[in-house]
Amino acid sequence: MERVLPQRLYLDHAATTPMTPAARDAMLRGLEIWANPSSPHGEGRAARAALEEARAAVGRAYGWSGEVLLTSGASESLWIALRRSVVDTRFVSQVEHDAVFRAAGDGAEPVPVDGNGRIDRDRLAELLSASRTGGGRSLVCVQWCNSETGVLQPLAAIAAVVAQAGAFLLVDAAQMPASQALSDNADFVALSSHKRGGPPGIGALLVRDLATLTPTGGQERGYRAGTENLPAALGYAAALGEPEPDHGLLRAQLDDAVRRSGGLVVGDEAPRNPAVGSYRLPGVSANAQLIQLDLEGIAVSAGSACASGSLKPSHVLRAMGWSTEDTREVIRVSFGRHTTVDDVDRFITAWRRIARGARTLAA
């Protein structure tokens, strides 16, 4: 008898999430506005008007009153802020995304975190004070939500420390839903479209004051070269206009089931993004869990998608004090707009089966 494969269940929305219908429709409209937004003729002006409305919509979605530069995604936004900001010293927390470390370069100063992955604010203040004594200005980069663990940083408190030192704050908000207004907590904010239901290949850098960036000429007020991706910009803006659900009850359901099954919840004692969670199953490698779950039709990951294919232990978990062996037993589960209680139940059933199998082998 032919085996009936289970319907696929996607629980890796922190890596990327499907485009919303509104985003797809907006992109199709954008393809009909085919002129170059930089052209001076009527067609170009129409394209420019559509682009500027999309730009404004991105800013409104995040309650941002400063400038909005459209980029190819959060990685480029981080690169622009880290490489072209008018600063002398760059500080990055030890749990940042790999894109931050690549952009910051070898000269960036690390900021330690506690066992839950939250920045040591006292140590940050000391580092900034020492930097200020040496002259020049500093930039601090921190994620709103850690892309591996879901742990939230206390942005307002960090912003106060940074402002006290006269430094700039760059927030990696790739995982931040538009419902989280940024107000005055940052000088730069890196955003991603494809993690919020928009198309891949576009994002934004929110900038408090363009004078804090060195221009290079070209498009985007002279801060980025290349013809603007109008269809993607329209799709991104449309996606941000759609409400996102509160996954608090789903995450609580999953956390409780993991604990009851003998697993560990990463960052359990810290505030976390309800849509993202990491879990350790002692005695079962993450790769073994991924394979077994995939065979059951369930897609999760072993951490940030940009690093999950690496054999290296998670630098995030290592910074939180985890041993190399323990980091290799952690998977990430992340929810999307349409994730349901039944979906979480299905994952829990499969994960418990894996846990029972591990206990049987150990007996």
CSV table of N, CA and C in Angstrom, one decimal, residues 211-310:
chain,number,residue,atom,x,y,z
A,211,ALA,N,22.3,63.2,8.8
A,211,ALA,CA,23.6,63.8,9.0
A,211,ALA,C,24.5,62.8,9.7
A,212,THR,N,24.0,61.8,10.3
A,212,THR,CA,24.8,60.8,11.0
A,212,THR,C,25.3,59.7,10.1
A,213,LEU,N,24.9,59.7,8.8
A,213,LEU,CA,25.4,58.8,7.8
A,213,LEU,C,26.2,59.5,6.8
A,214,THR,N,27.2,58.8,6.3
A,214,THR,CA,28.0,59.3,5.1
A,214,THR,C,27.3,58.9,3.8
A,215,PRO,N,26.9,59.8,3.0
A,215,PRO,CA,26.3,59.5,1.7
A,215,PRO,C,27.3,59.0,0.7
A,216,THR,N,26.9,58.2,-0.3
A,216,THR,CA,27.8,57.7,-1.3
A,216,THR,C,27.3,58.1,-2.7
A,217,GLY,N,26.1,58.7,-2.8
A,217,GLY,CA,25.6,59.1,-4.1
A,217,GLY,C,24.6,58.0,-4.6
A,218,GLY,N,23.8,58.4,-5.6
A,218,GLY,CA,22.9,57.4,-6.2
A,218,GLY,C,21.5,57.7,-5.7
A,219,GLN,N,20.7,56.6,-5.6
A,219,GLN,CA,19.3,56.7,-5.2
A,219,GLN,C,19.2,56.8,-3.6
A,220,GLU,N,17.9,56.7,-3.2
A,220,GLU,CA,17.6,56.7,-1.7
A,220,GLU,C,18.3,57.9,-1.0
A,221,ARG,N,18.0,59.1,-1.5
A,221,ARG,CA,18.6,60.3,-0.9
A,221,ARG,C,20.1,60.4,-1.1
A,222,GLY,N,20.7,59.6,-1.9
A,222,GLY,CA,22.1,59.5,-2.0
A,222,GLY,C,22.8,58.6,-1.1
A,223,TYR,N,22.1,57.7,-0.4
A,223,TYR,CA,22.6,56.8,0.5
A,223,TYR,C,22.6,55.3,0.1
A,224,ARG,N,22.1,55.1,-1.1
A,224,ARG,CA,22.1,53.7,-1.7
A,224,ARG,C,22.0,53.8,-3.2
A,225,ALA,N,22.9,53.1,-3.9
A,225,ALA,CA,22.8,53.1,-5.4
A,225,ALA,C,21.9,52.0,-5.9
A,226,GLY,N,21.3,52.2,-7.1
A,226,GLY,CA,20.5,51.2,-7.7
A,226,GLY,C,19.1,51.6,-7.9
A,227,THR,N,18.5,51.2,-9.0
A,227,THR,CA,17.1,51.6,-9.3
A,227,THR,C,16.2,51.0,-8.2
A,228,GLU,N,15.3,51.7,-7.8
A,228,GLU,CA,14.4,51.3,-6.7
A,228,GLU,C,13.5,50.1,-7.1
A,229,ASN,N,13.3,49.2,-6.2
A,229,ASN,CA,12.5,48.0,-6.5
A,229,ASN,C,11.0,48.4,-6.1
A,230,LEU,N,10.3,49.0,-7.0
A,230,LEU,CA,9.0,49.5,-6.7
A,230,LEU,C,8.0,48.4,-6.4
A,231,PRO,N,7.9,47.3,-7.2
A,231,PRO,CA,6.9,46.3,-6.8
A,231,PRO,C,7.1,45.7,-5.4
A,232,ALA,N,8.4,45.5,-5.1
A,232,ALA,CA,8.7,44.9,-3.7
A,232,ALA,C,8.3,46.0,-2.6
A,233,ALA,N,8.6,47.2,-2.9
A,233,ALA,CA,8.3,48.3,-1.9
A,233,ALA,C,6.8,48.3,-1.7
A,234,LEU,N,6.0,48.2,-2.7
A,234,LEU,CA,4.6,48.2,-2.6
A,234,LEU,C,4.1,47.0,-1.8
A,235,GLY,N,4.7,45.9,-2.1
A,235,GLY,CA,4.3,44.6,-1.4
A,235,GLY,C,4.7,44.7,0.1
A,236,TYR,N,5.8,45.3,0.4
A,236,TYR,CA,6.3,45.4,1.8
A,236,TYR,C,5.3,46.3,2.6
A,237,ALA,N,5.0,47.4,2.0
A,237,ALA,CA,4.1,48.4,2.6
A,237,ALA,C,2.7,47.7,2.9
A,238,ALA,N,2.2,47.0,1.9
A,238,ALA,CA,0.9,46.3,2.0
A,238,ALA,C,0.9,45.3,3.2
A,239,ALA,N,2.0,44.5,3.3
A,239,ALA,CA,2.1,43.5,4.3
A,239,ALA,C,2.1,44.1,5.7
A,240,LEU,N,2.7,45.3,5.8
A,240,LEU,CA,2.8,45.9,7.2
A,240,LEU,C,1.4,46.5,7.6
A,241,GLY,N,0.5,46.7,6.6
A,241,GLY,CA,-0.8,47.2,6.9
A,241,GLY,C,-1.7,46.1,7.4
A,242,GLU,N,-1.3,44.9,7.4
A,242,GLU,CA,-2.2,43.8,7.9
A,242,GLU,C,-1.8,43.4,9.4
A,243,PRO,N,-2.8,43.3,10.2
A,243,PRO,CA,-2.6,43.0,11.6
A,243,PRO,C,-1.9,41.6,11.8
A,244,GLU,N,-1.1,41.5,12.8
A,244,GLU,CA,-0.5,40.2,13.2
A,244,GLU,C,-1.0,39.7,14.5
A,245,PRO,N,-1.3,38.4,14.6
A,245,PRO,CA,-1.9,37.9,15.8
A,245,PRO,C,-1.0,37.8,17.0
A,246,ASP,N,-1.5,37.8,18.2
A,246,ASP,CA,-0.8,37.6,19.4
A,246,ASP,C,-0.6,36.1,19.6
A,247,HIS,N,0.6,35.6,19.6
A,247,HIS,CA,0.8,34.2,19.8
A,247,HIS,C,1.1,33.8,21.2
A,248,GLY,N,0.8,34.6,22.2
A,248,GLY,CA,1.1,34.3,23.6
A,248,GLY,C,0.6,33.0,24.1
A,249,LEU,N,-0.7,32.7,23.8
A,249,LEU,CA,-1.3,31.5,24.2
A,249,LEU,C,-0.7,30.2,23.6
A,250,LEU,N,-0.4,30.3,22.3
A,250,LEU,CA,0.3,29.2,21.6
A,250,LEU,C,1.7,28.9,22.2
A,251,ARG,N,2.4,30.0,22.4
A,251,ARG,CA,3.8,29.8,23.0
A,251,ARG,C,3.7,29.2,24.4
A,252,ALA,N,2.7,29.7,25.2
A,252,ALA,CA,2.6,29.1,26.6
A,252,ALA,C,2.2,27.7,26.5
A,253,GLN,N,1.4,27.3,25.6
A,253,GLN,CA,1.0,25.9,25.4
A,253,GLN,C,2.2,25.0,25.0
A,254,LEU,N,3.1,25.6,24.1
A,254,LEU,CA,4.3,24.8,23.7
A,254,LEU,C,5.3,24.8,24.8
A,255,ASP,N,5.5,25.9,25.5
A,255,ASP,CA,6.5,25.9,26.6
A,255,ASP,C,6.1,24.9,27.6
A,256,ASP,N,4.8,24.8,28.0
A,256,ASP,CA,4.4,23.9,29.1
A,256,ASP,C,4.6,22.5,28.6
A,257,ALA,N,4.3,22.2,27.4
A,257,ALA,CA,4.4,20.8,26.9
A,257,ALA,C,5.9,20.4,26.9
A,258,VAL,N,6.8,21.3,26.5
A,258,VAL,CA,8.2,21.0,26.4
A,258,VAL,C,8.7,20.6,27.8
A,259,ARG,N,8.3,21.5,28.8
A,259,ARG,CA,8.8,21.2,30.2
A,259,ARG,C,8.3,19.9,30.7
A,260,ARG,N,7.0,19.5,30.4
A,260,ARG,CA,6.4,18.3,30.9
A,260,ARG,C,7.1,17.1,30.2
A,261,SER,N,7.7,17.3,29.0
A,261,SER,CA,8.3,16.2,28.3
A,261,SER,C,9.8,16.0,28.6
A,262,GLY,N,10.2,16.8,29.6
A,262,GLY,CA,11.6,16.7,30.0
A,262,GLY,C,12.6,17.6,29.2
A,263,GLY,N,12.0,18.5,28.4
A,263,GLY,CA,12.8,19.5,27.6
A,263,GLY,C,13.1,20.8,28.4
A,264,LEU,N,13.9,21.6,27.9
A,264,LEU,CA,14.2,22.9,28.5
A,264,LEU,C,13.9,24.0,27.5
A,265,VAL,N,13.3,25.1,28.1
A,265,VAL,CA,12.9,26.3,27.3
A,265,VAL,C,14.1,27.3,27.4
A,266,VAL,N,14.7,27.6,26.3
A,266,VAL,CA,15.8,28.6,26.3
A,266,VAL,C,15.3,30.0,26.7
A,267,GLY,N,16.0,30.6,27.6
A,267,GLY,CA,15.7,32.0,28.0
A,267,GLY,C,14.4,32.0,28.7
A,268,ASP,N,14.1,31.0,29.5
A,268,ASP,CA,12.8,30.8,30.2
A,268,ASP,C,12.5,31.9,31.1
A,269,GLU,N,13.5,32.6,31.7
A,269,GLU,CA,13.3,33.6,32.7
A,269,GLU,C,13.3,35.0,32.2
A,270,ALA,N,13.3,35.1,30.9
A,270,ALA,CA,13.4,36.5,30.3
A,270,ALA,C,12.1,36.7,29.4
A,271,PRO,N,11.7,38.0,29.3
A,271,PRO,CA,10.6,38.2,28.3
A,271,PRO,C,11.0,37.8,26.9
A,272,ARG,N,10.1,37.2,26.2
A,272,ARG,CA,10.4,36.6,24.9
A,272,ARG,C,9.3,37.0,23.9
A,273,ASN,N,9.7,37.0,22.7
A,273,ASN,CA,8.7,37.2,21.6
A,273,ASN,C,7.8,36.0,21.5
A,274,PRO,N,6.5,36.1,21.6
A,274,PRO,CA,5.6,35.0,21.6
A,274,PRO,C,5.7,34.1,20.3
A,275,ALA,N,6.2,34.7,19.3
A,275,ALA,CA,6.2,34.0,18.0
A,275,ALA,C,7.5,33.1,17.8
A,276,VAL,N,8.5,33.3,18.7
A,276,VAL,CA,9.8,32.6,18.5
A,276,VAL,C,10.2,31.9,19.8
A,277,GLY,N,10.6,30.6,19.7
A,277,GLY,CA,11.0,29.9,20.9
A,277,GLY,C,12.1,28.9,20.6
A,278,SER,N,13.0,28.7,21.5
A,278,SER,CA,14.1,27.6,21.3
A,278,SER,C,13.9,26.6,22.4
A,279,TYR,N,14.2,25.3,22.1
A,279,TYR,CA,13.9,24.3,23.0
A,279,TYR,C,15.0,23.2,22.9
A,280,ARG,N,15.5,22.7,24.1
A,280,ARG,CA,16.5,21.7,24.1
A,280,ARG,C,15.9,20.4,24.5
A,281,LEU,N,16.2,19.3,23.8
A,281,LEU,CA,15.8,18.0,24.1
A,281,LEU,C,17.0,17.2,24.5
A,282,PRO,N,17.3,17.0,25.8
A,282,PRO,CA,18.6,16.4,26.2
A,282,PRO,C,18.7,15.0,25.7
A,283,GLY,N,19.9,14.7,25.1
A,283,GLY,CA,20.1,13.4,24.6
A,283,GLY,C,19.8,13.2,23.1
A,284,VAL,N,19.2,14.2,22.5
A,284,VAL,CA,18.9,14.1,21.1
A,284,VAL,C,19.4,15.3,20.3
A,285,SER,N,20.3,15.1,19.4
A,285,SER,CA,20.9,16.2,18.6
A,285,SER,C,19.8,17.0,17.9
A,286,ALA,N,20.1,18.2,17.6
A,286,ALA,CA,19.2,19.0,16.8
A,286,ALA,C,19.0,18.5,15.4
A,287,ASN,N,20.1,18.0,14.8
A,287,ASN,CA,19.9,17.4,13.5
A,287,ASN,C,19.0,16.2,13.5
A,288,ALA,N,19.1,15.3,14.5
A,288,ALA,CA,18.2,14.2,14.6
A,288,ALA,C,16.8,14.6,14.8
A,289,GLN,N,16.6,15.6,15.6
A,289,GLN,CA,15.2,16.1,15.8
A,289,GLN,C,14.7,16.7,14.5
A,290,LEU,N,15.5,17.5,13.8
A,290,LEU,CA,15.0,18.0,12.5
A,290,LEU,C,14.6,17.0,11.5
A,291,ILE,N,15.5,15.9,11.4
A,291,ILE,CA,15.2,14.9,10.4
A,291,ILE,C,13.9,14.1,10.8
A,292,GLN,N,13.7,13.8,12.1
A,292,GLN,CA,12.5,13.1,12.5
A,292,GLN,C,11.3,13.9,12.3
A,293,LEU,N,11.4,15.2,12.6
A,293,LEU,CA,10.2,16.1,12.5
A,293,LEU,C,9.9,16.3,11.0
A,294,ASP,N,11.0,16.4,10.2
A,294,ASP,CA,10.7,16.6,8.7
A,294,ASP,C,10.1,15.4,8.1
A,295,LEU,N,10.4,14.2,8.6
A,295,LEU,CA,9.8,13.0,8.1
A,295,LEU,C,8.3,12.9,8.5
A,296,GLU,N,8.0,13.6,9.6
A,296,GLU,CA,6.6,13.7,10.0
A,296,GLU,C,5.9,14.9,9.3
A,297,GLY,N,6.6,15.6,8.4
A,297,GLY,CA,6.0,16.7,7.7
A,297,GLY,C,6.0,18.0,8.5
A,298,ILE,N,6.9,18.2,9.4
A,298,ILE,CA,7.0,19.4,10.2
A,298,ILE,C,8.3,20.1,10.0
A,299,ALA,N,8.3,21.3,9.6
A,299,ALA,CA,9.5,22.1,9.3
A,299,ALA,C,9.8,23.0,10.5
A,300,VAL,N,11.0,22.8,11.1
A,300,VAL,CA,11.5,23.8,12.1
A,300,VAL,C,13.0,24.0,11.8
A,301,SER,N,13.7,24.6,12.6
A,301,SER,CA,15.1,24.9,12.3
A,301,SER,C,16.0,24.7,13.6
A,302,ALA,N,17.3,24.8,13.4
A,302,ALA,CA,18.2,24.6,14.5
A,302,ALA,C,18.8,26.0,14.8
A,303,GLY,N,18.1,27.0,14.6
A,303,GLY,CA,18.6,28.4,14.9
A,303,GLY,C,18.3,29.3,13.7
A,304,SER,N,19.1,30.4,13.7
A,304,SER,CA,19.0,31.4,12.6
A,304,SER,C,19.2,30.7,11.3
A,305,ALA,N,18.4,31.0,10.3
A,305,ALA,CA,18.5,30.3,9.0
A,305,ALA,C,19.9,30.6,8.3
A,306,CYS,N,20.5,31.7,8.6
A,306,CYS,CA,21.7,32.1,8.0
A,306,CYS,C,22.9,31.3,8.6
A,307,ALA,N,22.7,30.6,9.7
A,307,ALA,CA,23.7,29.8,10.4
A,307,ALA,C,23.4,28.4,10.7
A,308,SER,N,22.1,28.0,10.4
A,308,SER,CA,21.6,26.7,10.9
A,308,SER,C,22.3,25.5,10.1
A,309,GLY,N,22.9,25.8,8.9
A,309,GLY,CA,23.6,24.8,8.2
A,309,GLY,C,25.0,24.6,8.6
A,310,SER,N,25.4,25.4,9.5
A,310,SER,CA,26.8,25.4,10.0
A,310,SER,C,27.0,24.3,11.1
